[in-house]
Amino acid sequence: MVTTRSSRGSRARRVSRPTVALALVTLATALAAGCSSGTLSTTDAQGSTTSRVRPPAGTILVADASGENAAVALGKTVAVIPASTTQAPSTTATTTATASTSPTVLTPTTQPPVTAPRTTVATVAPVTQGPVTSLTIPKPALTPISMGALSPDERAIVNGINTKRAASGLAAVAPEQHATDAARQHTAEMIAAGQPSNVVDVFNKVNAQYRTITQLTFNWSTGEDATQYLLTQYGSQVSGPFTSVGIGVAVSAGQRWVTVLLGA
């Protein structure tokens, strides 16, 4: 409820809030018609009074629902909005973007499996080697030859060896074909080389079933006795446990070249 009073009169009436605006307009009109000066007081329901200077003649005060007023010239059309009119609050339409809840289904792309190049490994069966057997080729048996198959110089040396052996109580040695062939070949090689030498690899060159071979090689002047020289220089060597002898004697440039192979 609002009580409205004029500063020049004491009349008052109680009006409801919805008609405040209309009462103010009516009051302002009356004041403007009969008063040239004065104040206008407005008291609300709580007893608070607000005084304002009366507006000049020819104007009215128009108060809105909140109590604010303004002077408006007479003869103007005034639109009074009832206080009870409540403007609906402005509603701001809010559009909420709702994320789609439907999941996006990704279809996986299936790649064909990568196949490594196939490697073929050849399987080689192990070779089983049997035991190594030493193959021994038996050498030929000793082949005795007669004294008549020897040259005069060769017979002289064989006779001298057997005489020396007999003096020592040893058995005579017999000429043998394989040893004699090897001795004659080696004598020819010494003449070609111009100097005496031992038979290299004598057992393979003799190639007979000898267990042991002793070789004597030298050269001596044809004017001297070669047998005497042999027995003087190699007397102890001819006295071994021998059974066979190979002999090769040749003359070249005034020298006798001699190869003696004693074996058993």
CSV table of C-alpha atoms in Angstrom, one decimal:
chain,number,residue,atom,x,y,z
A,1,MET,CA,0.0,0.0,0.0
A,2,VAL,CA,1.2,3.6,-0.8
A,3,THR,CA,0.1,6.8,0.9
A,4,THR,CA,0.2,9.9,-1.3
A,5,ARG,CA,0.1,13.4,0.3
A,6,SER,CA,0.2,16.9,-1.0
A,7,SER,CA,2.2,19.5,0.8
A,8,ARG,CA,-0.8,21.9,0.7
A,9,GLY,CA,-3.5,19.6,1.9
A,10,SER,CA,-4.0,16.9,4.4
A,11,ARG,CA,-6.4,14.7,2.4
A,12,ALA,CA,-5.1,11.3,1.8
A,13,ARG,CA,-6.3,8.0,0.6
A,14,ARG,CA,-5.1,4.5,0.6
A,15,VAL,CA,-4.7,2.9,-2.8
A,16,SER,CA,-3.4,-0.4,-3.8
A,17,ARG,CA,0.0,-0.6,-5.6
A,18,PRO,CA,-1.5,-1.5,-8.9
A,19,THR,CA,-3.2,1.9,-9.1
A,20,VAL,CA,-0.2,3.9,-7.9
A,21,ALA,CA,0.7,5.1,-11.3
A,22,LEU,CA,-2.8,6.3,-12.1
A,23,ALA,CA,-3.1,8.1,-8.8
A,24,LEU,CA,0.1,9.9,-9.3
A,25,VAL,CA,-1.0,11.0,-12.7
A,26,THR,CA,-4.3,12.3,-11.2
A,27,LEU,CA,-2.6,14.1,-8.4
A,28,ALA,CA,-0.1,15.6,-10.6
A,29,THR,CA,-2.8,16.9,-12.9
A,30,ALA,CA,-4.7,18.5,-10.0
A,31,LEU,CA,-1.6,20.1,-8.7
A,32,ALA,CA,-0.7,21.5,-12.0
A,33,ALA,CA,-4.1,23.0,-12.4
A,34,GLY,CA,-4.4,24.8,-9.0
A,35,CYS,CA,-0.9,25.4,-7.6
A,36,SER,CA,2.0,27.4,-9.0
A,37,SER,CA,4.5,26.2,-6.4
A,38,GLY,CA,5.0,23.7,-3.7
A,39,THR,CA,6.5,20.2,-3.1
A,40,LEU,CA,5.3,16.8,-3.8
A,41,SER,CA,5.8,14.1,-1.2
A,42,THR,CA,5.5,10.4,-1.9
A,43,THR,CA,5.3,7.9,1.0
A,44,ASP,CA,5.6,4.2,0.5
A,45,ALA,CA,4.1,1.4,2.6
A,46,GLN,CA,7.2,1.3,4.8
A,47,GLY,CA,6.7,5.0,5.8
A,48,SER,CA,9.6,6.3,3.7
A,49,THR,CA,8.6,9.7,2.3
A,50,THR,CA,10.3,11.3,-0.7
A,51,SER,CA,9.7,15.1,-1.4
A,52,ARG,CA,10.2,16.6,-4.8
A,53,VAL,CA,9.8,20.1,-6.1
A,54,ARG,CA,6.5,20.6,-7.8
A,55,PRO,CA,6.9,20.8,-11.5
A,56,PRO,CA,6.1,24.0,-13.3
A,57,ALA,CA,2.6,24.7,-14.4
A,58,GLY,CA,1.5,22.9,-17.5
A,59,THR,CA,3.4,19.7,-16.6
A,60,ILE,CA,2.6,16.6,-14.6
A,61,LEU,CA,4.7,14.0,-12.9
A,62,VAL,CA,4.4,10.5,-14.1
A,63,ALA,CA,5.8,7.8,-11.8
A,64,ASP,CA,6.4,4.3,-13.0
A,65,ALA,CA,6.0,1.2,-10.9
A,66,SER,CA,9.4,1.6,-9.3
A,67,GLY,CA,8.6,5.1,-8.0
A,68,GLU,CA,10.6,7.0,-10.5
A,69,ASN,CA,8.8,10.0,-12.1
A,70,ALA,CA,9.4,12.5,-14.8
A,71,ALA,CA,7.7,15.8,-15.7
A,72,VAL,CA,5.5,15.5,-18.8
A,73,ALA,CA,3.8,18.4,-20.6
A,74,LEU,CA,0.1,18.6,-20.3
A,75,GLY,CA,-1.9,17.5,-23.3
A,76,LYS,CA,0.6,14.7,-24.0
A,77,THR,CA,-0.6,11.2,-24.1
A,78,VAL,CA,0.8,9.2,-21.3
A,79,ALA,CA,1.0,5.5,-21.3
A,80,VAL,CA,0.7,4.1,-17.8
A,81,ILE,CA,1.9,0.6,-17.2
A,82,PRO,CA,0.2,-1.0,-14.2
A,83,ALA,CA,2.6,-1.9,-11.5
A,84,SER,CA,1.2,-5.4,-11.4
A,85,THR,CA,2.4,-5.9,-14.9
A,86,THR,CA,5.4,-8.1,-14.7
A,87,GLN,CA,7.5,-8.5,-17.7
A,88,ALA,CA,8.5,-12.1,-18.2
A,89,PRO,CA,12.1,-12.6,-17.8
A,90,SER,CA,14.0,-12.7,-21.0
A,91,THR,CA,14.9,-16.2,-21.6
A,92,THR,CA,17.9,-16.8,-23.7
A,93,ALA,CA,17.5,-19.8,-25.7
A,94,THR,CA,20.5,-21.9,-25.2
A,95,THR,CA,21.2,-24.5,-27.7
A,96,THR,CA,23.4,-27.2,-26.3
A,97,ALA,CA,25.2,-29.1,-28.8
A,98,THR,CA,25.0,-32.6,-27.8
A,99,ALA,CA,27.8,-34.7,-29.0
A,100,SER,CA,26.7,-37.7,-30.9
A,101,THR,CA,26.8,-40.7,-28.8
A,102,SER,CA,26.8,-43.0,-31.7
A,103,PRO,CA,30.4,-44.3,-32.0
A,104,THR,CA,32.1,-44.2,-35.3
A,105,VAL,CA,32.9,-47.7,-36.3
A,106,LEU,CA,36.2,-48.0,-38.1
A,107,THR,CA,36.5,-51.1,-40.2
A,108,PRO,CA,40.1,-52.3,-39.9
A,109,THR,CA,41.9,-52.8,-43.1
A,110,THR,CA,43.3,-56.3,-43.2
A,111,GLN,CA,46.7,-56.5,-44.9
A,112,PRO,CA,47.7,-59.8,-46.3
A,113,PRO,CA,50.5,-61.4,-44.2
A,114,VAL,CA,54.0,-60.7,-45.4
A,115,THR,CA,55.5,-64.0,-46.4
A,116,ALA,CA,59.3,-64.2,-46.2
A,117,PRO,CA,61.0,-65.7,-49.2
A,118,ARG,CA,61.3,-69.4,-48.7
A,119,THR,CA,64.8,-70.6,-48.4
A,120,THR,CA,65.5,-74.1,-49.4
A,121,VAL,CA,68.3,-75.7,-47.5
A,122,ALA,CA,69.9,-78.6,-49.2
A,123,THR,CA,70.5,-81.4,-46.8
A,124,VAL,CA,73.8,-83.1,-47.5
A,125,ALA,CA,74.1,-86.5,-46.1
A,126,PRO,CA,77.3,-86.8,-44.0
A,127,VAL,CA,80.0,-88.8,-45.7
A,128,THR,CA,81.2,-91.5,-43.5
A,129,GLN,CA,84.8,-92.2,-44.2
A,130,GLY,CA,86.0,-95.6,-43.5
A,131,PRO,CA,89.3,-96.3,-41.7
A,132,VAL,CA,92.3,-95.4,-43.7
A,133,THR,CA,94.1,-98.5,-44.6
A,134,SER,CA,97.8,-98.2,-45.4
A,135,LEU,CA,98.4,-100.0,-48.6
A,136,THR,CA,101.8,-101.5,-48.6
A,137,ILE,CA,103.0,-102.8,-51.9
A,138,PRO,CA,105.6,-105.5,-51.2
A,139,LYS,CA,108.9,-104.9,-52.8
A,140,PRO,CA,110.4,-107.5,-55.1
A,141,ALA,CA,112.4,-110.2,-53.6
A,142,LEU,CA,116.2,-110.1,-53.8
A,143,THR,CA,117.5,-111.5,-57.0
A,144,PRO,CA,121.1,-112.9,-56.9
A,145,ILE,CA,123.2,-112.7,-60.1
A,146,SER,CA,126.3,-114.6,-61.0
A,147,MET,CA,129.8,-113.1,-60.9
A,148,GLY,CA,129.9,-113.5,-64.6
A,149,ALA,CA,127.3,-110.8,-65.0
A,150,LEU,CA,129.8,-108.3,-63.6
A,151,SER,CA,132.5,-106.3,-65.4
A,152,PRO,CA,136.2,-107.1,-64.5
A,153,ASP,CA,136.5,-104.0,-62.3
A,154,GLU,CA,133.2,-104.9,-60.6
A,155,ARG,CA,134.3,-108.5,-59.9
A,156,ALA,CA,137.6,-107.4,-58.5
A,157,ILE,CA,135.9,-105.2,-55.9
A,158,VAL,CA,133.4,-107.9,-54.9
A,159,ASN,CA,136.2,-110.4,-54.4
A,160,GLY,CA,138.2,-107.9,-52.3
A,161,ILE,CA,135.2,-107.3,-50.1
A,162,ASN,CA,134.6,-111.1,-49.5
A,163,THR,CA,138.4,-111.6,-48.7
A,164,LYS,CA,138.1,-108.9,-46.0
A,165,ARG,CA,135.0,-110.4,-44.6
A,166,ALA,CA,136.4,-113.9,-44.6
A,167,ALA,CA,139.4,-112.6,-42.5
A,168,SER,CA,136.8,-111.4,-40.0
A,169,GLY,CA,134.9,-114.7,-40.0
A,170,LEU,CA,132.0,-113.3,-41.9
A,171,ALA,CA,130.0,-114.9,-44.8
A,172,ALA,CA,130.5,-113.7,-48.3
A,173,VAL,CA,128.1,-111.4,-50.0
A,174,ALA,CA,126.4,-112.3,-53.3
A,175,PRO,CA,125.8,-109.9,-56.1
A,176,GLU,CA,122.1,-108.9,-56.3
A,177,GLN,CA,120.3,-107.6,-59.5
A,178,HIS,CA,118.2,-104.7,-58.0
A,179,ALA,CA,121.1,-103.3,-56.0
A,180,THR,CA,123.5,-103.6,-58.9
A,181,ASP,CA,121.1,-101.8,-61.3
A,182,ALA,CA,120.7,-98.9,-58.8
A,183,ALA,CA,124.5,-98.8,-58.2
A,184,ARG,CA,125.3,-98.6,-61.9
A,185,GLN,CA,122.7,-95.8,-62.5
A,186,HIS,CA,124.1,-93.8,-59.6
A,187,THR,CA,127.7,-94.1,-60.9
A,188,ALA,CA,126.6,-92.7,-64.2
A,189,GLU,CA,125.0,-89.7,-62.4
A,190,MET,CA,128.2,-89.0,-60.5
A,191,ILE,CA,130.2,-88.9,-63.7
A,192,ALA,CA,127.7,-86.5,-65.1
A,193,ALA,CA,127.9,-84.3,-62.0
A,194,GLY,CA,131.7,-84.6,-61.9
A,195,GLN,CA,131.8,-85.5,-58.2
A,196,PRO,CA,131.0,-88.4,-56.0
A,197,SER,CA,127.8,-88.3,-53.9
A,198,ASN,CA,125.5,-90.6,-52.0
A,199,VAL,CA,122.4,-92.1,-53.5
A,200,VAL,CA,119.4,-90.0,-52.6
A,201,ASP,CA,116.3,-92.1,-51.5
A,202,VAL,CA,118.4,-95.2,-51.9
A,203,PHE,CA,115.7,-97.7,-50.8
A,204,ASN,CA,113.2,-96.6,-53.4
A,205,LYS,CA,115.8,-96.6,-56.1
A,206,VAL,CA,116.9,-100.1,-55.2
A,207,ASN,CA,113.2,-101.2,-54.8
A,208,ALA,CA,113.9,-104.5,-53.3
A,209,GLN,CA,113.2,-106.3,-50.0
A,210,TYR,CA,116.2,-104.8,-48.2
A,211,ARG,CA,116.1,-104.1,-44.4
A,212,THR,CA,119.3,-102.1,-44.4
A,213,ILE,CA,121.6,-100.7,-47.0
A,214,THR,CA,125.1,-99.2,-46.6
A,215,GLN,CA,126.5,-97.2,-49.6
A,216,LEU,CA,130.1,-96.4,-50.5
A,217,THR,CA,130.9,-94.0,-53.3
A,218,PHE,CA,134.2,-92.6,-54.6
A,219,ASN,CA,136.4,-92.0,-57.6
A,220,TRP,CA,140.0,-93.1,-58.0
A,221,SER,CA,142.8,-92.9,-60.6
A,222,THR,CA,142.8,-95.7,-63.1
A,223,GLY,CA,146.6,-96.2,-62.5
A,224,GLU,CA,146.0,-97.2,-58.9
A,225,ASP,CA,144.3,-100.3,-57.3
A,226,ALA,CA,140.7,-99.3,-56.6
A,227,THR,CA,140.1,-102.4,-54.5
A,228,GLN,CA,143.0,-101.7,-52.2
A,229,TYR,CA,141.9,-98.1,-51.8
A,230,LEU,CA,138.3,-99.3,-50.9
A,231,LEU,CA,139.5,-101.8,-48.3
A,232,THR,CA,142.0,-99.3,-46.8
A,233,GLN,CA,139.4,-96.5,-46.5
A,234,TYR,CA,136.2,-98.5,-45.8
A,235,GLY,CA,137.4,-101.8,-44.3
A,236,SER,CA,135.2,-101.5,-41.2
A,237,GLN,CA,132.1,-100.6,-43.2
A,238,VAL,CA,132.2,-103.8,-45.4
A,239,SER,CA,132.4,-106.0,-42.3
A,240,GLY,CA,128.7,-105.5,-41.3
A,241,PRO,CA,126.0,-108.2,-41.3
A,242,PHE,CA,125.3,-108.1,-45.0
A,243,THR,CA,124.2,-110.8,-47.4
A,244,SER,CA,124.0,-109.0,-50.8
A,245,VAL,CA,125.9,-106.5,-52.7
A,246,GLY,CA,125.2,-104.1,-55.6
A,247,ILE,CA,128.2,-102.8,-57.6
A,248,GLY,CA,128.6,-100.2,-60.3
A,249,VAL,CA,132.0,-99.2,-61.7
A,250,ALA,CA,132.7,-97.0,-64.7
A,251,VAL,CA,135.8,-95.3,-66.1
A,252,SER,CA,135.8,-91.6,-67.3
A,253,ALA,CA,138.7,-89.2,-67.9
A,254,GLY,CA,141.3,-91.4,-66.2
A,255,GLN,CA,139.1,-91.9,-63.1
A,256,ARG,CA,137.3,-95.0,-61.9
A,257,TRP,CA,133.9,-94.0,-60.4
A,258,VAL,CA,132.6,-96.6,-57.9
A,259,THR,CA,129.2,-97.2,-56.2
A,260,VAL,CA,128.9,-100.1,-53.7
A,261,LEU,CA,125.6,-101.0,-52.0
A,262,LEU,CA,125.8,-103.5,-49.2
A,263,GLY,CA,122.4,-104.8,-47.9
A,264,ALA,CA,120.6,-107.5,-45.9
